[in-house]
Short mmCIF file of C-alpha atoms in Angstrom, two decimals:
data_model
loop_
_atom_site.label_atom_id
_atom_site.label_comp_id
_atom_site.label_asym_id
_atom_site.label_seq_id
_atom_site.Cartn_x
_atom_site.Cartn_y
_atom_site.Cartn_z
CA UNK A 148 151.13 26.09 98.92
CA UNK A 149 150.97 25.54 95.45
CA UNK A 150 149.02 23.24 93.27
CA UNK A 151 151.28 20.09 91.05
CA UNK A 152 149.83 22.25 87.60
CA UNK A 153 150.73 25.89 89.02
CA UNK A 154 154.25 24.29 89.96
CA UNK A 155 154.50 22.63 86.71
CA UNK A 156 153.55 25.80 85.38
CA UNK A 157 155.91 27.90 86.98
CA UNK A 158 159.15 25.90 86.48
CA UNK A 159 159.08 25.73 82.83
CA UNK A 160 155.83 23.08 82.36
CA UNK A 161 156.05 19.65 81.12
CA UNK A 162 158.12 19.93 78.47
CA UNK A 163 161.32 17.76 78.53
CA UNK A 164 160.45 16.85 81.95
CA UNK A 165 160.75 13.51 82.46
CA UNK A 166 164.30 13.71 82.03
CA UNK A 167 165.24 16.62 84.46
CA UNK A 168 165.64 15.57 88.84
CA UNK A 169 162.62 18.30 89.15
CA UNK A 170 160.11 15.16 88.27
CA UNK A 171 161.51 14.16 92.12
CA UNK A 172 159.97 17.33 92.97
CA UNK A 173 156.91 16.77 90.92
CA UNK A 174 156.48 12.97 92.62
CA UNK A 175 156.59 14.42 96.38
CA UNK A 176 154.13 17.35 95.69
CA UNK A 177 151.79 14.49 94.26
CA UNK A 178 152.25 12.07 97.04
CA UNK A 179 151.38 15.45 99.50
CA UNK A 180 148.23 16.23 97.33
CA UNK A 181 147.63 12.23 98.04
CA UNK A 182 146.94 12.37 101.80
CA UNK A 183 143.27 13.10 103.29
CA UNK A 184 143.14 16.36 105.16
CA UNK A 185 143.04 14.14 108.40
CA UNK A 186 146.45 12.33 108.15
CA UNK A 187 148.15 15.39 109.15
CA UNK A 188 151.12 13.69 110.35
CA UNK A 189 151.31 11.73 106.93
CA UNK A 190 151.13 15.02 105.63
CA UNK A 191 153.93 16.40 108.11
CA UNK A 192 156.07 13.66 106.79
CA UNK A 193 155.22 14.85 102.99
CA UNK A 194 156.00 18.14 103.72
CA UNK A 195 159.52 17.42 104.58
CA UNK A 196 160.28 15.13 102.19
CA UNK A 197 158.62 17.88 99.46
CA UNK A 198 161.36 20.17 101.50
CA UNK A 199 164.31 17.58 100.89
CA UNK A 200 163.36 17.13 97.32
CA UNK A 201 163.61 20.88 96.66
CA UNK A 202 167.16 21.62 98.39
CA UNK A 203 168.40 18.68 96.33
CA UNK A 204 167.56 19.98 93.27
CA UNK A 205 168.40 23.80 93.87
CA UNK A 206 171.50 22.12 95.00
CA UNK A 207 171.99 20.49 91.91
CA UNK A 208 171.42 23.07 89.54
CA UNK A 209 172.94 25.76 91.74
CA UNK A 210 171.88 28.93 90.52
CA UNK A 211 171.89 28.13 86.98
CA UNK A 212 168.83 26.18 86.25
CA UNK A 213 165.81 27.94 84.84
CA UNK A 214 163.85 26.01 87.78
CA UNK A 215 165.48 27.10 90.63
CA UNK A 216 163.45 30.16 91.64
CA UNK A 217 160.15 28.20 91.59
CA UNK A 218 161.61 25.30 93.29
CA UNK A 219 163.08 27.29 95.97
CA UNK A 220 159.50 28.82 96.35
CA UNK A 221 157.96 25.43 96.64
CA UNK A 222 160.12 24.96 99.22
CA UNK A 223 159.84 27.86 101.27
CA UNK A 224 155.92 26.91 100.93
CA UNK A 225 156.10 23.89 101.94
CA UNK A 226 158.06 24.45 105.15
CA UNK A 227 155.84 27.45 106.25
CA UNK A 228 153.23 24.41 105.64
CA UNK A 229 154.19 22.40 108.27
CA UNK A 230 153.64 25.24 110.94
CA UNK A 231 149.83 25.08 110.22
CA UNK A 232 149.23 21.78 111.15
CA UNK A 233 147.73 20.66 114.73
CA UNK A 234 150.38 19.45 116.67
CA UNK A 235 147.77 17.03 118.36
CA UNK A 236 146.73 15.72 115.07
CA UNK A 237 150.09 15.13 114.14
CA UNK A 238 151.37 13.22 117.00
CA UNK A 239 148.00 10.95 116.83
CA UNK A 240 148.66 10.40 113.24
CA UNK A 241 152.22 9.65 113.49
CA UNK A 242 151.54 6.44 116.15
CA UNK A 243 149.07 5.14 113.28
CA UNK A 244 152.44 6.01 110.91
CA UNK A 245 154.66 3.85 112.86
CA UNK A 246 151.76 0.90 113.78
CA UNK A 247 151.80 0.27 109.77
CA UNK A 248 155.61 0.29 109.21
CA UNK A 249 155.47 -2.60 112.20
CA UNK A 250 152.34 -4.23 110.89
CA UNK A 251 154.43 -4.75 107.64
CA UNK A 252 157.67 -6.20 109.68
CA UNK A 253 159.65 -3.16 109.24
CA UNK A 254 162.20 -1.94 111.37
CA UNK A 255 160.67 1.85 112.67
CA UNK A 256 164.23 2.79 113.97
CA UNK A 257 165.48 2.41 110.43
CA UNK A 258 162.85 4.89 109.15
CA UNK A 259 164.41 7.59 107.02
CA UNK A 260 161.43 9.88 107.52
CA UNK A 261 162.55 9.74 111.48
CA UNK A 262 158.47 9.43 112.42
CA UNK A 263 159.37 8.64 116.41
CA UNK A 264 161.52 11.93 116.37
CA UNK A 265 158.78 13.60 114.53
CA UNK A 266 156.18 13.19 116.81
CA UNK A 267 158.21 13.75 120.08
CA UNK A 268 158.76 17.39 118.74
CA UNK A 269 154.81 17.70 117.90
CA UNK A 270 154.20 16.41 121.46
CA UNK A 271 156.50 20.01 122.78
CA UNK A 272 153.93 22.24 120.84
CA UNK A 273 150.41 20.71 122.05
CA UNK A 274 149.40 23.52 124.87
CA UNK A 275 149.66 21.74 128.33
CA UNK A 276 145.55 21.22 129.14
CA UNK A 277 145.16 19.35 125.47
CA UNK A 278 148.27 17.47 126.16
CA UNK A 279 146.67 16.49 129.62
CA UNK A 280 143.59 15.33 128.12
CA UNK A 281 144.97 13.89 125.02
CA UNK A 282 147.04 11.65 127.08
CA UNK A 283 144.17 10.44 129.61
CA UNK A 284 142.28 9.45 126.44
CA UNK A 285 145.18 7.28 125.61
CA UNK A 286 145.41 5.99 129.62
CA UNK A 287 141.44 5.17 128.62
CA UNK A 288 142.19 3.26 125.52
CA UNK A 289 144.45 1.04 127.75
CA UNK A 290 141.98 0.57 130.38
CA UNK A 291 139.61 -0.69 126.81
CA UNK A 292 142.03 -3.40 126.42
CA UNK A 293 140.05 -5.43 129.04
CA UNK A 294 137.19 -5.81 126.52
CA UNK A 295 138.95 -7.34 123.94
CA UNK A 296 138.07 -10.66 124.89
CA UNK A 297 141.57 -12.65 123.36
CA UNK A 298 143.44 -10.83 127.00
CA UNK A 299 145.13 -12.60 128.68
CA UNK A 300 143.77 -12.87 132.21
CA UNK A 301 146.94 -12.03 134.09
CA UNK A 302 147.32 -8.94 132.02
CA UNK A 303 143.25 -8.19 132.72
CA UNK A 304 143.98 -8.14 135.91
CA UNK A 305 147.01 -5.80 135.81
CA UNK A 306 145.19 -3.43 133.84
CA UNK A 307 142.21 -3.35 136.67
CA UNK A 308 144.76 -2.69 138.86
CA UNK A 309 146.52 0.34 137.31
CA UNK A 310 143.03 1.75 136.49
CA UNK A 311 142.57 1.89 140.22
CA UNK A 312 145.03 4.00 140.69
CA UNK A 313 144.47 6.42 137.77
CA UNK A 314 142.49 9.38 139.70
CA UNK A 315 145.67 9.84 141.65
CA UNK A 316 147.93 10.61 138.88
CA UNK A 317 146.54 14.90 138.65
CA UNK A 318 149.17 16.02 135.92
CA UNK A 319 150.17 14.45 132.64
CA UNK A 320 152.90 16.25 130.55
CA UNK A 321 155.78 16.72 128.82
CA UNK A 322 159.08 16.45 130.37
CA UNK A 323 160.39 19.97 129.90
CA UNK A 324 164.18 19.92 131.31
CA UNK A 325 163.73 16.80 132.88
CA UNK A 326 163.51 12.85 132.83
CA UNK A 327 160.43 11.06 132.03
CA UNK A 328 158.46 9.06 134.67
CA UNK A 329 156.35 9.22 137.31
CA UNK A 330 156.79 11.50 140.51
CA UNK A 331 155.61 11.92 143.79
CA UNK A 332 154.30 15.83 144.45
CA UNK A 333 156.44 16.69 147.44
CA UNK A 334 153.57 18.86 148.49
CA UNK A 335 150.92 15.86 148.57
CA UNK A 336 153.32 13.35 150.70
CA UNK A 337 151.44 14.26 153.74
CA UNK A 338 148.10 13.83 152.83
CA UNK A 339 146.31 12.04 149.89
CA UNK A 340 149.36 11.44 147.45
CA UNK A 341 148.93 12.87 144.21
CA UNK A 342 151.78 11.87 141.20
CA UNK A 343 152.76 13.87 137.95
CA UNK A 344 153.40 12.12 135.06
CA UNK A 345 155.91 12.96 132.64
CA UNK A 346 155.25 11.18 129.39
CA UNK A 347 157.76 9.78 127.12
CA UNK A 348 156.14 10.90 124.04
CA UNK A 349 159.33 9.86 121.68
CA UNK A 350 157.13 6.88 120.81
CA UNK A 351 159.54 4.63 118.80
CA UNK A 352 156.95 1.43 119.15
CA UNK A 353 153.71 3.69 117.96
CA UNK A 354 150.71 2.92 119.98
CA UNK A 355 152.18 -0.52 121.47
CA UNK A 356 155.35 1.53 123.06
CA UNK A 357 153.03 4.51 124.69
CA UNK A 358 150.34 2.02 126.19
CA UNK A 359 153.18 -0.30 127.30
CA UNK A 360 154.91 3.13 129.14
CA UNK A 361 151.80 4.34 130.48
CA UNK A 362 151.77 0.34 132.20
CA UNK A 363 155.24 0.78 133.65
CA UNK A 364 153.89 3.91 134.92
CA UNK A 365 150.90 3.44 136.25
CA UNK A 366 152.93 0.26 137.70
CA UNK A 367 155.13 2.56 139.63
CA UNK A 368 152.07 4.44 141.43
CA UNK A 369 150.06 0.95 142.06
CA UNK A 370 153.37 -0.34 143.47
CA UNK A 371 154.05 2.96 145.85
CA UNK A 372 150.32 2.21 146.96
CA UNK A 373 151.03 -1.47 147.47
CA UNK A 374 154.50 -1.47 149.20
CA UNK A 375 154.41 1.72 151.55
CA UNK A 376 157.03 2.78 149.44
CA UNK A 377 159.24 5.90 149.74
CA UNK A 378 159.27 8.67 146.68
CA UNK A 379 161.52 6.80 145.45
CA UNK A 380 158.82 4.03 144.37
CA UNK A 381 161.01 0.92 145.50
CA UNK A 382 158.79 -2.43 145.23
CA UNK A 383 159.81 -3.40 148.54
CA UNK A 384 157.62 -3.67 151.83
CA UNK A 385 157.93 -1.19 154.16
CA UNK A 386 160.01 -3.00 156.98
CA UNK A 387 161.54 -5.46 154.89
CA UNK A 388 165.20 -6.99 156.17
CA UNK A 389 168.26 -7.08 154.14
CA UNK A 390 168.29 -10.72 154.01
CA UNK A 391 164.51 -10.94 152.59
CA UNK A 392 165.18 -8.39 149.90
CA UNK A 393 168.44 -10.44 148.85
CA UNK A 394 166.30 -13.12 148.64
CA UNK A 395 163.64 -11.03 146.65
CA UNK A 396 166.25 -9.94 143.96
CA UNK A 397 167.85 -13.12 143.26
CA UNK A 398 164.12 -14.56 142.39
CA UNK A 399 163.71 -11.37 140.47
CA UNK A 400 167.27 -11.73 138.72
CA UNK A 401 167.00 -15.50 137.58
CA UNK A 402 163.21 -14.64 136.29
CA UNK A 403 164.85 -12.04 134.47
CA UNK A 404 167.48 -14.12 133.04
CA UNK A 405 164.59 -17.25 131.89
CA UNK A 406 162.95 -14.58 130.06
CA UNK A 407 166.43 -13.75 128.48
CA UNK A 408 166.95 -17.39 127.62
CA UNK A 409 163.28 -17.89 126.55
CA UNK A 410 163.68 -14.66 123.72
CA UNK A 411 167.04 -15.97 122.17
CA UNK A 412 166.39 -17.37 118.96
CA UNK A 413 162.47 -16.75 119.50
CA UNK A 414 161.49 -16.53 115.77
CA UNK A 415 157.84 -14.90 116.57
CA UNK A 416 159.36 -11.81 117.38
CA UNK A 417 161.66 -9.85 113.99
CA UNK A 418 164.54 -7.62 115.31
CA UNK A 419 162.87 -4.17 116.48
CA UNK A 420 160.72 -6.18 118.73
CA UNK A 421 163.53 -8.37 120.20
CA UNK A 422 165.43 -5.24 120.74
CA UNK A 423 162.43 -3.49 122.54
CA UNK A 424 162.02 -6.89 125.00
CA UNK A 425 166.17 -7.27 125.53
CA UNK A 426 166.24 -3.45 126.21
CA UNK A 427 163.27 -3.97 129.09
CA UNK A 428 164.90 -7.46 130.41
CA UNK A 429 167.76 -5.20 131.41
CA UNK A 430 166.94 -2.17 132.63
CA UNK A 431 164.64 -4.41 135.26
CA UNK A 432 167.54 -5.40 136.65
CA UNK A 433 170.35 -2.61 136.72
CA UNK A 434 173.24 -2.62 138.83
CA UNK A 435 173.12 0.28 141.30
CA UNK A 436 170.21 1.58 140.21
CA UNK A 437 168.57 2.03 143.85
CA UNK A 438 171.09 3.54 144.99
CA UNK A 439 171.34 6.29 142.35
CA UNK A 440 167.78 6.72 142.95
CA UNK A 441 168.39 7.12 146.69
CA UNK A 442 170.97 9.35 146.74
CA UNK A 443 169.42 11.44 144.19
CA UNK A 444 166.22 12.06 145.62
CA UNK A 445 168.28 12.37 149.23
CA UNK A 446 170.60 15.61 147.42
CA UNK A 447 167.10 16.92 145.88
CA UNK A 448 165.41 17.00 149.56
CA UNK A 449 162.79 14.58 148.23
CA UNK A 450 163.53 12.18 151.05
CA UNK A 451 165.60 12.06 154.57
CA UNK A 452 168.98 10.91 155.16
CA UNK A 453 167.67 7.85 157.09
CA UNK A 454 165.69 6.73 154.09
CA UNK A 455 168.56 7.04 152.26
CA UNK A 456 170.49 4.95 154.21
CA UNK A 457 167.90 2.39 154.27
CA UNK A 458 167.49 2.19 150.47
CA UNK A 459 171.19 2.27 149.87
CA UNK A 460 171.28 -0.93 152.28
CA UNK A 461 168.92 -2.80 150.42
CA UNK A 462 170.33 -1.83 147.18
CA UNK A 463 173.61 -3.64 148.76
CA UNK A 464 171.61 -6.64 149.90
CA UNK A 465 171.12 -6.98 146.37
CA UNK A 466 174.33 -7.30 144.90
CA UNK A 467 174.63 -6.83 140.89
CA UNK A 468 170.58 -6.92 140.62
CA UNK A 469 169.47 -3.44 142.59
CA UNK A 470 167.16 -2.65 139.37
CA UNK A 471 164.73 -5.38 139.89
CA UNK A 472 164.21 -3.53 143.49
CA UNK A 473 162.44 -0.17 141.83
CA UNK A 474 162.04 -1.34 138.06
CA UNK A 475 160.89 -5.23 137.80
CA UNK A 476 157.32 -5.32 138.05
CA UNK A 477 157.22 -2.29 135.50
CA UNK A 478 159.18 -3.76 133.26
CA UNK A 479 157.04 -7.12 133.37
CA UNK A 480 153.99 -5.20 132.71
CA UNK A 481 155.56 -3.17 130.13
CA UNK A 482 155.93 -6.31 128.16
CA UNK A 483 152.48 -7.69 128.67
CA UNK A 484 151.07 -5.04 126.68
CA UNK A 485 153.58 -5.34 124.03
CA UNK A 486 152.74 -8.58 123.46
CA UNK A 487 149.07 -8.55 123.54
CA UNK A 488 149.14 -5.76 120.79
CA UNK A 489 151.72 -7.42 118.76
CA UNK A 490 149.67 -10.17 118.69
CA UNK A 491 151.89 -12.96 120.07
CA UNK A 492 150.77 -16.22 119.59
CA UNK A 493 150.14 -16.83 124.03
CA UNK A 494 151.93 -20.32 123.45
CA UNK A 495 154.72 -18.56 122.34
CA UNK A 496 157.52 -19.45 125.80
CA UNK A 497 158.54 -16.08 126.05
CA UNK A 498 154.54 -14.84 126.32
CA UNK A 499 153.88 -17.85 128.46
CA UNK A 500 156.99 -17.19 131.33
CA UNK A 501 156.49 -13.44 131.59
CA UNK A 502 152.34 -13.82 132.09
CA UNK A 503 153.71 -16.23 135.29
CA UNK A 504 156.11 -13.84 136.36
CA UNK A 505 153.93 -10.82 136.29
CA UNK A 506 150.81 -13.04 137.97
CA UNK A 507 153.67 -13.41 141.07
CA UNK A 508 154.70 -10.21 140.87
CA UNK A 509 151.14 -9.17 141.30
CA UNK A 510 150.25 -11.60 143.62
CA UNK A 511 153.25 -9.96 145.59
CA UNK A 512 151.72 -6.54 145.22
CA UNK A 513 148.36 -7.63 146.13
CA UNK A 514 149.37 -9.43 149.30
CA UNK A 515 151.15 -6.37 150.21
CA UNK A 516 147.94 -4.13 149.91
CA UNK A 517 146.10 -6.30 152.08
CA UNK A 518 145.71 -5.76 155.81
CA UNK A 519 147.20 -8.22 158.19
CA UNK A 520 144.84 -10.41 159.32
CA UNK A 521 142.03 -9.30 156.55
CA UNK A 522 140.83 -9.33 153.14
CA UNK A 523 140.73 -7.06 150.14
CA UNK A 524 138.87 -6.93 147.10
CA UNK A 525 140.84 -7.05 143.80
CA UNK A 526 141.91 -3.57 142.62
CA UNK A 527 139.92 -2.36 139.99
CA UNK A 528 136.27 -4.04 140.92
CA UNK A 529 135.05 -0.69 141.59
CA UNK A 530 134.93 0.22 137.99
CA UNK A 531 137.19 1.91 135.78
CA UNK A 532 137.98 5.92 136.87
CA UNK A 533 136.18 8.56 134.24
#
């Protein structure tokens, strides 16, 4: 692409410049020029808005303007630019992107540049083994969190926990034509269950919002491990009655809802983050979300009719609140890790209500791993999976 002198050069040099809209032109290609080699999704961002800056002023001038031809060229340039960057580099860089704009108490959904958007299409083009490995060093850097020694313990503990379960989660990628999430492989059911991951890599949080999904994740597997559960991944004991799993939404609903009433008006948190905690409070709790899970993975063979039937029951038994039956203790976890890397004061109520609720929840979880009549060591003492 070319230099700020060779494009000065070739669209008529610096004469009478200052007045003309090409000195838009001439302030992108200098802010591109700006960025290190090594912010190449800084650079990705650059590139575009060099793009932008060059249809606006071709489509200013039309085809009169002595300008236009080397302009256009910039242009063209500047878009085949974007096609040599790593798409691996890019999606890194563009988390760091959107961890400033929320370090400065910006809004990243109101981003013009689009940065969450940006680096879910760089996440397509990484070639499956990188995007494997790139993710496991991010499921690594959440699994670090437990040396940073201002942790809550609760969430420490968590953390051991989904570590444990890491080495049976055998595929990480992107969701091509389908939903993200975690799945059971039908083909391991019988024997030593393995899980696929399908990331969520349209990051709209940065780093905060991918370590808080790989929790929910990871959540879902330690969960299935804990609770017998179907593929479906409901947080219910195997066995469980109708009227205990009433009883185990309604505490799950009116948890929900103190959370809800703790985060109104909660002045720590500025409006993206409130938005990212509301949008988790209810999608823990979903009406009828079991049973669209059940009969789902009933049409796609992925369990039996009678499982079905059982599922749909409990999603019955409870009432308006079915979600907290398959999503709550994701959704709890989710948060924790939000909150620790948004650095929220840990007296704050909100902080201080969901580190009790998730200590329950995996209380709940750990109780359920344990045999009757016998002990078992915290998950995660054997050390952290390579």
């Amino acid at each position: 692409m070319m230099t700020e002198d060779e494009f000065k050069q070739g669209t008529g040099g610096t004469a009478l410049r200052g007045r003309s809209e090409i000195t838009k032109v001439d302030r992108a290609l200098k802010a591109f020029y700006a960025l290190p080699d090594a912010r190449q999704g800084a650079r990705l961002l650059a590139l575009k808005d060099i793009v932008r800056a060059c249809g606006d002023y071709v489509a200013h001038k039309g085809d009169a303007g002595s300008r236009v031809g080397g302009t256009q060229r910039l242009g063209e340039q500047a878009q085949a630019a974007q096609g040599q960057l790593d798409p691996e580099a890019v999606f890194r860089d563009l988390l760091t992107e959107i961890d400033q704009v929320m370090d400065e108490g910006r809004n990243p959904d109101l981003d013009l540049r689009m940065p969450a958007g940006e680096a879910q299409k760089a996440a397509q083009a990484i070639p499956a083994d990188r995007f494997h490995t790139m993710m496991g060093d991010f499921v690594q850097k959440l699994g670090a969190l437990r040396e940073d020694g201002a942790l809550p313990e609760e969430t420490r503990a968590v953390i051991g926990e989904l570590m444990a379960v890491v080495p049976l989660v055998t595929v990480m990628q992107y969701p091509r034509g389908g939903m993200g999430g975690m799945k059971l492989d039908p083909a391991a059911a019988e024997g030593d269950p393995a899980f696929t991951f399908n990331v969520d890599t349209q990051a709209r949080g940065g780093t905060s919002f991918l370590l808080g999904h790989i929790a929910h994740e990871l959540t879902h597997v330690a969960a299935h491990q804990a609770f017998g559960s179907s593929p479906v991944m409901e947080l219910v004991r195997s066995g469980a009655t109708d009227a205990e799993v009433a009883a185990l939404a309604a505490e799950r609903k009116q948890a929900l809802a103190d959370l809800k009433a703790a985060l109104a008006g909660n002045a720590e948190f500025d409006d993206f983050q409130q938005s990212m905690l509301e949008e988790k409070l209810v999608y823990g709790a979903q009406p009828q979300k079991l049973e669209q899970y059940a009969s789902s993975f009933e049409k796609a063979g992925k369990i039996t009719a009678a499982q079905k039937e059982r599922l749909v029951g409990w999603g019955k038994a409870a009432g308006n609140a079915s979600g907290t039956l398959v999503e709550y203790d994701t959704v709890l976890n989710q948060m924790l890790i939000y909150l620790h890397m948004w650095q929220t004061g840990q007296d704050n109520p909100f902080y201080v209500r969901l580190r009790a609720a998730a200590q329950a929840a995996y209380d709940r979880r750990s109780r359920a791993r344990r045999p009757a009549g016998g002990s078992e060591d915290q998950p995660g003492q054997s050390g952290q999976p390579s």
